[in-house]
Coordinates of C-alpha atoms in Angstrom, one line a residue:
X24 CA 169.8 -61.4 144.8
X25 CA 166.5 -62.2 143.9
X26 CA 165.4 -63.5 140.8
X27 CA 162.0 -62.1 139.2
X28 CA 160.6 -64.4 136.2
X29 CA 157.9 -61.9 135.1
X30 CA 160.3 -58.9 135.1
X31 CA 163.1 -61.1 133.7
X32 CA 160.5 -61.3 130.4
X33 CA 159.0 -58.3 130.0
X34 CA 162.5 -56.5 130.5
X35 CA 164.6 -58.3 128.5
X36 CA 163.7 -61.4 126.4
X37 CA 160.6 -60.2 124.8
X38 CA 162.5 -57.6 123.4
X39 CA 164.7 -59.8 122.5
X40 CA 162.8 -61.8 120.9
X41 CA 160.9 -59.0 118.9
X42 CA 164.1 -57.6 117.7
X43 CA 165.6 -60.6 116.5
X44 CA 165.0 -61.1 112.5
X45 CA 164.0 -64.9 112.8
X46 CA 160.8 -63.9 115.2
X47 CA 159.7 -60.8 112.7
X48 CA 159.8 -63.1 109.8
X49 CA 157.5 -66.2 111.5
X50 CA 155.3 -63.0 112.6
X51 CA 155.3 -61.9 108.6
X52 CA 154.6 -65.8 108.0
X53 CA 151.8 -66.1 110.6
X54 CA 149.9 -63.1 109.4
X55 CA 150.0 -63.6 105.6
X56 CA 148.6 -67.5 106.3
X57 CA 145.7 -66.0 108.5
X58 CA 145.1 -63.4 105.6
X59 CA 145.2 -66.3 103.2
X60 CA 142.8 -68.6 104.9
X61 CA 140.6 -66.0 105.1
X62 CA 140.5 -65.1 101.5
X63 CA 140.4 -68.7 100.8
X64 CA 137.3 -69.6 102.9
X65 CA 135.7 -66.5 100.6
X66 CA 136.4 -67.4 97.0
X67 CA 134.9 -71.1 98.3
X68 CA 131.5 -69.4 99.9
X69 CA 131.5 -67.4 96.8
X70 CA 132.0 -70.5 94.5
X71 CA 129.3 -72.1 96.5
X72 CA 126.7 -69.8 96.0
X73 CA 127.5 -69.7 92.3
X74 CA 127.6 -73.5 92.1
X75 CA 124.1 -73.3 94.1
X76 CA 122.8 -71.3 91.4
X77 CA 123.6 -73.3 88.4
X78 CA 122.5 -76.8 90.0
X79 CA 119.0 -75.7 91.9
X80 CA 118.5 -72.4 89.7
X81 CA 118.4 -68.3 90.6
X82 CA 115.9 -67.7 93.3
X83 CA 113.6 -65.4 91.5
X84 CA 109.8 -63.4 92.1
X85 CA 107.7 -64.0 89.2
X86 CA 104.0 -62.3 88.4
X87 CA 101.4 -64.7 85.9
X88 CA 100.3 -62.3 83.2
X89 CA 96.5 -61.5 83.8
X90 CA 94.3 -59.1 81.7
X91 CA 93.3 -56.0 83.6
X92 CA 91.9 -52.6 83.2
X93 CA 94.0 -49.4 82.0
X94 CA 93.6 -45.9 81.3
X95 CA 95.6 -42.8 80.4
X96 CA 94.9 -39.2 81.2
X97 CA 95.4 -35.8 81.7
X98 CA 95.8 -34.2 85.1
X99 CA 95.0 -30.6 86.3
X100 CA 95.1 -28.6 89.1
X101 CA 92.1 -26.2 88.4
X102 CA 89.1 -24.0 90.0
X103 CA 85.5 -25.1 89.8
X104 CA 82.0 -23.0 89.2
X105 CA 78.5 -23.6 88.9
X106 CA 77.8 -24.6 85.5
X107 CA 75.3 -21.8 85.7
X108 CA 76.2 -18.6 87.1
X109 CA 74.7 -15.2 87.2
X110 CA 74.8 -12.1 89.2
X111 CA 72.0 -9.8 89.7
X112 CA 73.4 -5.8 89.6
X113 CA 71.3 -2.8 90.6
X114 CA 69.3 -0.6 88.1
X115 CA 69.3 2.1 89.8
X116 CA 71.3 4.3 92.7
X117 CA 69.7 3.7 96.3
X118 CA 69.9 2.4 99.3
X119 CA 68.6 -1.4 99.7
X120 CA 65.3 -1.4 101.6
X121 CA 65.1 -5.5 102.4
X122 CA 67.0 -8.7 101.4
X123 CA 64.3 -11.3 101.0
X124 CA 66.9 -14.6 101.1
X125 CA 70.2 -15.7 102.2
X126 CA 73.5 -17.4 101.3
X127 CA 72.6 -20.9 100.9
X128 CA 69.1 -20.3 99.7
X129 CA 67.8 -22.0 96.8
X130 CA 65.8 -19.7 94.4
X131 CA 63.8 -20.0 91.1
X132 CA 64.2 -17.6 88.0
X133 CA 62.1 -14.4 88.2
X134 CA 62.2 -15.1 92.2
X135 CA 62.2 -11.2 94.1
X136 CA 65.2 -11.6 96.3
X137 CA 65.7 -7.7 96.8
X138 CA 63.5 -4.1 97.5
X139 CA 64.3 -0.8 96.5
X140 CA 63.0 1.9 97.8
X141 CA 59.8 2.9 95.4
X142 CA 59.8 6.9 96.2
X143 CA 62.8 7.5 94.3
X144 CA 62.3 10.2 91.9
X145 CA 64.4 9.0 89.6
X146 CA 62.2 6.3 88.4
X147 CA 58.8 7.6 88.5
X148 CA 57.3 4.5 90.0
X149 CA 53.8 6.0 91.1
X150 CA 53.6 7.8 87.1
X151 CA 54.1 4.4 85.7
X152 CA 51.9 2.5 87.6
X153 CA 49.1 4.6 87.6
X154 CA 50.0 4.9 83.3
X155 CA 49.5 1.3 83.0
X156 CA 46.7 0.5 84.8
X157 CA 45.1 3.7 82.8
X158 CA 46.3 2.2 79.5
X159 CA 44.6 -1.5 80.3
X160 CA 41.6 -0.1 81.1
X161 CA 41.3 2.0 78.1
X162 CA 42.6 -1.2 75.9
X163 CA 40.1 -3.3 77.8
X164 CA 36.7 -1.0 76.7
X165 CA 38.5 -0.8 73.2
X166 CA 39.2 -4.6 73.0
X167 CA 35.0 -5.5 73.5
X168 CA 33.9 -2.7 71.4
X169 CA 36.4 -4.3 68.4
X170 CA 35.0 -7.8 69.0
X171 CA 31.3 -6.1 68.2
X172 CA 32.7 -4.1 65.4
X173 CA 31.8 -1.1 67.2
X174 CA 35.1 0.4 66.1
X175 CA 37.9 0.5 63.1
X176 CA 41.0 -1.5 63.5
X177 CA 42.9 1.1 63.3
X178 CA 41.7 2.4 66.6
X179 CA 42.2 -0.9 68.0
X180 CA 46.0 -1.2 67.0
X181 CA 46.6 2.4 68.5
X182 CA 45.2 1.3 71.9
X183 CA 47.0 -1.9 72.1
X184 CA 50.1 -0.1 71.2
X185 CA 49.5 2.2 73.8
X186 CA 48.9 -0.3 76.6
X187 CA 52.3 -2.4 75.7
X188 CA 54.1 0.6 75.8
X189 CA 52.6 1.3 79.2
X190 CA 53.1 -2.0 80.5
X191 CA 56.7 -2.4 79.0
X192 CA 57.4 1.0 81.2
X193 CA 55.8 -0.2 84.6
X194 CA 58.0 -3.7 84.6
X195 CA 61.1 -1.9 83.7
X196 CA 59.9 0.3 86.7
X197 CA 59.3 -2.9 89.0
X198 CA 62.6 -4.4 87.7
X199 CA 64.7 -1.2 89.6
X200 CA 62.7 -2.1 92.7
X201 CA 62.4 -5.8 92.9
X202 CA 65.7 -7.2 92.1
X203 CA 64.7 -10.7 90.5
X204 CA 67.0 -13.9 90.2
X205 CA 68.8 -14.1 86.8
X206 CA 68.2 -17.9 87.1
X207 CA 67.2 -20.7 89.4
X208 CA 69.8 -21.6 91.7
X209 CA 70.9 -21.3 95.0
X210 CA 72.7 -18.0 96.4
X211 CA 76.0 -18.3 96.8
X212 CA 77.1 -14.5 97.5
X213 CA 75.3 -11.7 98.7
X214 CA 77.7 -8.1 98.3
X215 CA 74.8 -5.8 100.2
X216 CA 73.2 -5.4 103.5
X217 CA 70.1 -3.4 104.2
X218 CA 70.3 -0.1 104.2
X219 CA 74.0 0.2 101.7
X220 CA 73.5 2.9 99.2
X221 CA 74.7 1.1 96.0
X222 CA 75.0 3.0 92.6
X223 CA 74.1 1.6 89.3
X224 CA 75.3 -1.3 88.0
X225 CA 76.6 -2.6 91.4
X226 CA 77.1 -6.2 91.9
X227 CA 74.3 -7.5 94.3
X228 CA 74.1 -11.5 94.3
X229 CA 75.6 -14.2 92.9
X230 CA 72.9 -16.9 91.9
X231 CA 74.8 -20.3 91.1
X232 CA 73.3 -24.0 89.8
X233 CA 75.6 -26.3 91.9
X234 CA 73.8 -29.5 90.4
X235 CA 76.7 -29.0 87.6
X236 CA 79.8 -27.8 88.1
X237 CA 82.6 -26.5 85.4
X238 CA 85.8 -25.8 84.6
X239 CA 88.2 -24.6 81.9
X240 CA 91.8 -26.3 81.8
X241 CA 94.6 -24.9 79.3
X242 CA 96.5 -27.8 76.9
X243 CA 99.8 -27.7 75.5
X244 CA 100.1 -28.0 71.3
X245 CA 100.9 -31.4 72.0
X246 CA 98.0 -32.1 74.6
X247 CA 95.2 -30.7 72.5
X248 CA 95.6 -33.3 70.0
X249 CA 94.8 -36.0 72.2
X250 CA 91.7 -34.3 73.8
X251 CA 88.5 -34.3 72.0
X252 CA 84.8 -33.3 73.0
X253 CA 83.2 -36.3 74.3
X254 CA 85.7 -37.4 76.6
X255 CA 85.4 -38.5 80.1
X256 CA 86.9 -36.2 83.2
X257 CA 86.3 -36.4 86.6
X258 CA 87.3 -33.6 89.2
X259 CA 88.8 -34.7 92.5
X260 CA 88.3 -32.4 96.1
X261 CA 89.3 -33.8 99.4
X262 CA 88.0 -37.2 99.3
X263 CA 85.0 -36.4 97.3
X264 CA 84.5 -37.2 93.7
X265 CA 82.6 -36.0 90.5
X266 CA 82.2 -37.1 86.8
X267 CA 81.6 -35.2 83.7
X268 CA 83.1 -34.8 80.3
X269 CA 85.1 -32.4 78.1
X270 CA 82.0 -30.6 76.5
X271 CA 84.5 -27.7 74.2
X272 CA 87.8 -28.0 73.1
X273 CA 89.1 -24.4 71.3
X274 CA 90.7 -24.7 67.9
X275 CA 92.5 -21.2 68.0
X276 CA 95.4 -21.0 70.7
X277 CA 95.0 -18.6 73.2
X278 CA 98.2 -15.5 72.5
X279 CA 98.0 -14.7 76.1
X280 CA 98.5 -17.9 77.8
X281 CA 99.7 -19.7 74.5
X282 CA 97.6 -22.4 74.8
X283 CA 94.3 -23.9 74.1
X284 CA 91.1 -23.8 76.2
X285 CA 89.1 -26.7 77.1
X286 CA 85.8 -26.5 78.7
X287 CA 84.7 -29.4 81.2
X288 CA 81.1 -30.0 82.8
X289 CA 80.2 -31.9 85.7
X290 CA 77.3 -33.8 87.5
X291 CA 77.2 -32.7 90.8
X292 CA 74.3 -35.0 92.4
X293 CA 73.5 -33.9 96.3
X294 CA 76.0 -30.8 95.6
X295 CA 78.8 -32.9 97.1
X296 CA 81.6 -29.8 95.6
X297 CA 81.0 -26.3 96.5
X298 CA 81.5 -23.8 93.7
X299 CA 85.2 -22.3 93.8
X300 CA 87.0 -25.0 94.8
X301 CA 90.1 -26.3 93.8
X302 CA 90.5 -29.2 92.7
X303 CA 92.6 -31.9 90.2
X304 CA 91.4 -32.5 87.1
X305 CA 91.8 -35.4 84.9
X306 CA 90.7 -35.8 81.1
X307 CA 90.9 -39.6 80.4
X308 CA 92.4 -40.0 76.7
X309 CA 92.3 -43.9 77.0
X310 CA 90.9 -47.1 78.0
X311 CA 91.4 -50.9 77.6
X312 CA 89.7 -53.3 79.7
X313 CA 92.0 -56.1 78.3
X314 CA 95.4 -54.5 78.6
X315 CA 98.9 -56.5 79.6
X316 CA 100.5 -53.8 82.2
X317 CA 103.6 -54.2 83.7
X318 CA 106.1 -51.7 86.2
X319 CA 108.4 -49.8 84.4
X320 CA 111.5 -51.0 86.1
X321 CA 110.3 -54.2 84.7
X322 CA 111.1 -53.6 81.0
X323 CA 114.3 -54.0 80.0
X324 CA 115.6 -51.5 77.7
X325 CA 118.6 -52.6 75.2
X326 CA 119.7 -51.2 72.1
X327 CA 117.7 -53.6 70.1
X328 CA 114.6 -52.2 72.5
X329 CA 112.6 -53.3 75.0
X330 CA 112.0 -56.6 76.5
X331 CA 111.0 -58.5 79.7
X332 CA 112.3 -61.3 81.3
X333 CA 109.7 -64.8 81.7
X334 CA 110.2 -68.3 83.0
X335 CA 109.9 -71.1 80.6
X336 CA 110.6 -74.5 82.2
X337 CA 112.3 -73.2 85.0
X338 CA 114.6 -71.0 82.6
X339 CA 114.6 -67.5 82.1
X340 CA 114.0 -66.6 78.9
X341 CA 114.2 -62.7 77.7
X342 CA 111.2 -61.9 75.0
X343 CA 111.2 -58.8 73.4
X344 CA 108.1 -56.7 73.7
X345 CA 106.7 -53.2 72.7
X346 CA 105.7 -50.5 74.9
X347 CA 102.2 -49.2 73.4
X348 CA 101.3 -46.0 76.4
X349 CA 102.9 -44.9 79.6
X350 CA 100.9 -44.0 82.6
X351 CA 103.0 -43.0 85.5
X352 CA 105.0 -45.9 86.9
X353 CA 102.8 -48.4 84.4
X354 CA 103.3 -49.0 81.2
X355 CA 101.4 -50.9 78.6
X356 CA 102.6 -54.0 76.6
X357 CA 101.6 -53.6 72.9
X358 CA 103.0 -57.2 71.9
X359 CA 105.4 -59.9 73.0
X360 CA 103.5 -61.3 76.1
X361 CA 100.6 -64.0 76.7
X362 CA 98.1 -64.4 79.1
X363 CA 99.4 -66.7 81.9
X364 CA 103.4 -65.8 80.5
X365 CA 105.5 -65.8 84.1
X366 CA 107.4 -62.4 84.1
X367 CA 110.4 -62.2 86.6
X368 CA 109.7 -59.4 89.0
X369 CA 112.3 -59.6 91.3
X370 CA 116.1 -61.2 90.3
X371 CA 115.9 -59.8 87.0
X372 CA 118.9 -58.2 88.1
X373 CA 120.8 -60.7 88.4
X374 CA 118.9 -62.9 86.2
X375 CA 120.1 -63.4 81.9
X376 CA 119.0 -65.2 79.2
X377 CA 119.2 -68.9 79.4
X378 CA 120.0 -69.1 83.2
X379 CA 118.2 -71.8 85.3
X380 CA 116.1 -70.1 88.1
X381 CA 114.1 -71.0 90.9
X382 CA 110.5 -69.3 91.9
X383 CA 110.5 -68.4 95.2
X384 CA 107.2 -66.4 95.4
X385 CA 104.1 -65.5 92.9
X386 CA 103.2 -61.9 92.6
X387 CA 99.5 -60.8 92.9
X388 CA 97.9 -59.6 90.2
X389 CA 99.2 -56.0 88.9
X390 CA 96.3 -53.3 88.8
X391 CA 96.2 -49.9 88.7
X392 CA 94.8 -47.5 91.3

């Protein structure tokens, strides 16, 4: 018979072995020293780094305390005009004969941007003219023979009378067939073509003065108190930019929209914004050029308050501070810091009062954008 080793094993001893209680209980024994060891070798790297920390200090970010410029304000989402805006409207029912200018054109006040046709009988334009230039002549002859006494005053009061009345009839004539611009401007909207029959009173052009723009935004009870005339807005579109300032600020709320109006106005050099854009708002209600500002995660807040952690020969050292105004992400230290104070930025988790740390890295200077 032949005798195989490998089978002899794996057949019968090894399951001998595993079955028999002496081999189960060194495996137990193996296993719980290995698990041991194991935790062992963690609670000592864990020691270590604690013992690190006491003898050469926290590793820790700090930021010196500088100075800098902040602001507080308002933001809106809201629509922008021409400061000025008018629209011319037609004084009579006809059909438009020419259109003198276009979109885009600028135009001065009185400017004829529009014909009517002048046979319409509706106006009597051939009466009036012909009225008129009767009436001057007759005021002219009665004008030199007043200046030589050659009549009363009476008579010269009665033909002046007649002659404005006259003349006041043949330019509210000319008015229904030369549409004028309302103001000076450039044309932003032009509803007719040549040839439309329009009625009267229909809208015909929109005459705009884009060197200024303006805008109304609406402010909560609470908003309105902080917003006064005087103060500086700008009005954001695209990557384009334009300043102004709040120029009206209502004192009655609105019932509709329950709240109150505020009027803005704009300087709009080179016409950078087109009229009827959207665009964000912002009412600044605040400035200091010399303000402490810090991020917001990098107040601590207690129940004895606020306060910020600082390194004072290579301790940190927590110095309660007050919080004077928010501004998104930034807020602004009334008191509690100096100028050239190191506050911890980073490891301030991990960082108390007292505890020796260990800069690692110094901040640039915090402004805001």
């Amino acid at each position: 018979m032949t005798f195989h080793r490998r089978n002899f094993f794996r057949g019968r001893l090894l399951p001998d072995l595993a079955s028999s209680a002496p081999f189960r209980v060194i495996l137990v024994a193996a296993v719980l020293a290995v698990s041991t060891g194991c935790t062992g070798r963690e609670e000592s790297t864990t020691r270590g780094i604690e013992e690190i920390h006491r003898e050469e200090g926290l590793p820790v970010q700090v930021r010196s305390v500088e100075p800098t410029p902040f602001h507080t304000y308002m933001s809106f989402t809201s629509s922008l005009s021409g400061a000025s805006e008018s629209v011319a409207s037609a004084l009579v029912g006809d059909k438009v004969r020419e259109i003198l200018y276009a979109v885009g054109d600028y135009v001065e006040q009185d400017t004829v941007v529009m014909h009517f046709p002048t046979d319409n009988p509706a106006i009597n334009y051939e009466q009036a003219r012909l009225g008129y230039e009767a009436a001057r002549t007759a005021f002219d002859r009665v004008q030199r023979l007043f200046e030589s006494e050659g009549i009363s005053r009476q008579a010269y009061d009665d033909a002046r009378t007649q002659f404005e009345v006259a003349q006041a009839n043949w330019q509210a004539v000319r008015k229904m067939t030369q549409v004028r611009a309302p103001i000076s401007g450039h044309i932003t909207r032009i509803n007719v073509s040549v040839s439309d029959n329009v009625a009267r009173g229909d809208p015909l052009f929109t005459v705009s003065d884009f060197n200024r723009l303006k805008t109304t935004v609406w402010l909560t009870d609470r908003q309105v108190q902080e917003v006064t005339t005087g103060l500086p807005a700008r009005a954001v579109w695209q990557d384009r930019e334009v300043t102004g300032e709040v120029v009206q600020v209502d004192l009655a709320m609105d019932q509709t929209r329950k709240a109150f109006a505020a009027k803005l106005r704009f300087e709009n050099p080179g016409r950078v914004i087109r009229s009827g854009v959207t665009a964000r708002v912002e009412i600044e209600t605040y400035r200091n050029r010399e303000a402490i500002i810090l991020n917001q995660r990098e107040v601590l807040a207690g129940g004895e308050g606020h306060s910020v952690l600082i390194v004072q020969d290579d301790v940190a050292r927590r110095v309660p501070v007050t919080i004077a105004r928010r501004q998104g992400l930034l807020v602004e230290i009334g008191s509690g810091l100096q100028r050239e104070d190191l506050v911890i930025t980073g490891g301030y988790d991990l960082a108390s009062d007292g505890q020796p740390v260990r800069i690692m890295e110094h901040g640039d200077k915090l402004v805001q954008r």
